[in-house]
Amino acid sequence: MKTIILGLAAATALTAGAASAQPYGYGNGYGRDWMPIERRMERIDFRIDQGIRSGQLTPREADRLRDQFNRLVRLEARYSGNGLSNWERDDLNRRFDALSVNVREARRDEDRRYGYNDYPRY
């Protein structure tokens, strides 16, 4: 009987210890404001595609954002050749933040594409 009680007590202690070691935040183990660079690239690419499909981005805006995105991808590949330093990671995060703001602003402005009518004309 004592061995059963000791076994249950040990199992309970191990379970409580494992539960307290779980990460907080968004469940990915990272801080609330940080996301892996690969994930950020996927999200921005998705947002550009979504803006094109919904008509929120004109072809000119989409081309400009794609160009910025592709330059960032090339820069990330150049930086990660020998591993990212803290400075390089911070630099990429600043640049991705700026691109994210550009995507948001371009999708929210009133330049819309409806069918074959692209307006406003520049």
XYZ file of C-alpha atoms in Angstrom:
122
model
C 0.000 0.000 0.000
C 2.830 2.376 0.844
C 4.507 1.710 -2.503
C 1.315 2.580 -4.379
C 0.943 5.848 -2.477
C 4.615 6.714 -2.994
C 4.295 5.888 -6.709
C 1.217 8.126 -7.067
C 2.921 10.939 -5.158
C 5.988 10.706 -7.412
C 3.845 10.692 -10.559
C 1.892 13.718 -9.323
C 5.097 15.621 -8.574
C 6.529 14.857 -12.021
C 3.320 15.909 -13.752
C 3.158 19.193 -11.849
C 6.810 19.923 -12.678
C 6.302 19.249 -16.386
C 3.207 21.459 -16.517
C 5.023 24.392 -14.939
C 7.834 24.140 -17.513
C 5.483 24.903 -20.441
C 6.297 28.116 -22.337
C 3.953 31.076 -22.220
C 3.083 33.536 -24.958
C 1.666 32.310 -28.262
C 2.555 28.703 -27.527
C 5.650 28.636 -29.713
C 8.180 29.266 -26.973
C 9.123 32.697 -28.326
C 8.360 36.027 -26.789
C 5.164 37.796 -27.692
C 6.791 40.271 -30.073
C 9.201 37.927 -31.813
C 8.528 35.555 -34.682
C 11.073 33.465 -36.616
C 12.201 35.156 -39.816
C 10.980 32.282 -42.003
C 7.499 32.621 -40.516
C 7.510 36.384 -41.074
C 8.496 35.839 -44.713
C 5.615 33.394 -45.188
C 3.098 35.761 -43.575
C 4.140 38.809 -45.615
C 4.132 36.790 -48.843
C 0.645 35.518 -47.984
C -0.608 39.047 -47.236
C 0.673 40.312 -50.598
C -0.993 37.401 -52.427
C -4.206 37.974 -50.519
C -4.172 41.684 -51.406
C -3.728 40.843 -55.091
C -6.577 38.305 -55.071
C -8.981 40.610 -53.212
C -8.196 43.629 -55.385
C -6.871 45.648 -52.444
C -3.518 45.985 -54.212
C -3.104 47.415 -57.676
C -0.602 45.693 -59.980
C 1.841 48.576 -59.480
C 1.619 48.313 -55.672
C 1.977 44.536 -55.808
C 5.086 44.781 -58.009
C 6.671 47.332 -55.669
C 5.950 45.217 -52.580
C 7.174 42.037 -54.290
C 10.402 43.818 -55.213
C 10.946 44.893 -51.585
C 10.124 41.375 -50.408
C 12.537 39.733 -52.860
C 15.333 42.130 -51.853
C 14.778 41.147 -48.218
C 14.867 37.446 -49.085
C 18.197 37.928 -50.875
C 19.571 39.944 -47.951
C 18.487 37.253 -45.483
C 20.218 34.602 -47.609
C 23.400 36.704 -47.677
C 23.291 37.309 -43.921
C 22.598 33.684 -43.040
C 25.573 32.318 -44.983
C 27.513 31.876 -41.746
C 24.640 32.180 -39.270
C 22.788 35.309 -38.225
C 24.430 37.590 -35.717
C 22.263 39.591 -33.324
C 22.852 42.740 -35.378
C 21.835 40.986 -38.610
C 18.709 39.531 -36.996
C 17.752 42.965 -35.636
C 18.402 44.544 -39.038
C 16.185 41.984 -40.771
C 13.467 42.446 -38.162
C 13.507 46.232 -38.692
C 13.301 45.784 -42.445
C 10.488 43.230 -42.167
C 8.628 45.597 -39.834
C 8.894 48.365 -42.437
C 7.733 46.045 -45.227
C 4.828 44.876 -43.104
C 3.761 48.497 -42.573
C 4.064 49.131 -46.334
C 1.846 46.120 -47.096
C -0.744 47.229 -44.548
C -0.818 50.803 -45.881
C -1.016 49.697 -49.508
C -3.894 47.340 -48.756
C -5.807 49.967 -46.782
C -5.489 52.898 -49.139
C -8.285 53.522 -51.572
C -6.393 52.362 -54.682
C -8.585 49.466 -55.699
C -8.754 47.251 -58.741
C -12.218 46.296 -59.957
C -12.317 43.993 -62.945
C -10.534 45.526 -65.883
C -10.777 49.069 -64.523
C -7.536 49.965 -62.810
C -7.835 53.284 -61.120
C -6.685 55.821 -60.197
C -4.735 56.450 -63.360
C -1.288 57.882 -62.727
